[in-house]
């Protein structure tokens, strides 16, 4: 199980960096960015984007090319809560 946790943590860090590129913490308008980050900062394992990256790897794709889609999956999931 520790290998899976290690992969999930690695992918979560990658996805978090990608999300911060799309949604800057200090972006304008603050009334939009602040509530988004309140949701995104609640934590979680980032399991959905990890699955996206794992499926990409399974079919021979490149993680760096799938990373924007993985981040989008997490953003969409959080914004629909």
Coordinates of C-alpha atoms in Angstrom, one line a residue:
X1 CA 0.0 0.0 0.0
X2 CA 2.9 2.4 0.6
X3 CA 3.9 2.3 -3.0
X4 CA 0.4 3.4 -4.0
X5 CA 0.4 6.2 -1.4
X6 CA 3.8 7.3 -2.7
X7 CA 2.4 7.5 -6.3
X8 CA -0.7 9.3 -5.1
X9 CA 1.4 11.9 -3.2
X10 CA 3.7 12.4 -6.1
X11 CA 0.8 12.9 -8.5
X12 CA -1.1 15.2 -6.0
X13 CA 1.9 17.5 -5.8
X14 CA 2.2 17.6 -9.6
X15 CA -1.6 18.4 -9.9
X16 CA -1.4 21.0 -7.2
X17 CA 1.4 22.9 -9.1
X18 CA -0.6 22.7 -12.3
X19 CA -3.8 24.0 -10.6
X20 CA -1.8 27.0 -9.2
X21 CA -0.7 27.8 -12.7
X22 CA -4.4 28.0 -13.8
X23 CA -5.8 29.7 -10.7
X24 CA -3.3 32.0 -9.1
X25 CA -3.8 32.4 -5.4
X26 CA -3.5 36.1 -5.7
X27 CA -5.5 36.5 -8.8
X28 CA -8.2 39.0 -9.6
X29 CA -11.0 39.2 -8.9
X30 CA -10.4 38.2 -5.3
X31 CA -14.1 37.5 -4.9
X32 CA -13.7 34.7 -7.4
X33 CA -10.2 33.3 -6.6
X34 CA -10.6 33.3 -2.8
X35 CA -13.7 31.0 -2.7
X36 CA -12.1 28.6 -5.3
X37 CA -9.0 28.2 -3.2
X38 CA -11.1 27.7 0.0
X39 CA -12.5 24.6 -1.8
X40 CA -9.2 23.5 -3.4
X41 CA -7.3 23.9 -0.1
X42 CA -9.6 21.5 1.8
X43 CA -7.1 18.8 0.9
X44 CA -8.0 15.3 -0.3
X45 CA -6.0 12.7 -2.0
X46 CA -6.4 14.1 -5.5
X47 CA -7.5 10.6 -6.5
X48 CA -9.4 11.6 -9.6
X49 CA -6.5 13.4 -11.3
X50 CA -4.2 10.5 -10.2
X51 CA -6.5 8.1 -12.0
X52 CA -6.3 10.3 -15.1
X53 CA -2.5 10.2 -15.0
X54 CA -2.4 6.5 -14.3
X55 CA -4.7 5.8 -17.3
X56 CA -2.5 7.9 -19.4
X57 CA 0.5 5.9 -18.4
X58 CA -1.3 2.7 -19.0
X59 CA -1.9 3.5 -22.6
X60 CA 1.6 4.8 -23.2
X61 CA 0.9 8.5 -23.0
X62 CA 3.1 11.2 -21.5
X63 CA 2.2 12.5 -18.0
X64 CA 3.2 16.0 -18.8
X65 CA 0.7 16.1 -21.7
X66 CA -2.1 14.7 -19.5
X67 CA -1.4 16.9 -16.5
X68 CA -3.7 19.8 -17.7
X69 CA -6.6 17.4 -18.1
X70 CA -5.9 15.9 -14.7
X71 CA -5.9 19.3 -13.1
X72 CA -9.1 20.2 -14.9
X73 CA -10.8 17.0 -13.5
X74 CA -9.9 18.1 -10.0
X75 CA -11.0 21.7 -10.5
X76 CA -14.3 20.6 -12.0
X77 CA -14.9 18.1 -9.2
X78 CA -14.2 20.7 -6.5
X79 CA -16.2 23.4 -8.1
X80 CA -19.3 21.2 -8.2
X81 CA -19.3 20.4 -4.5

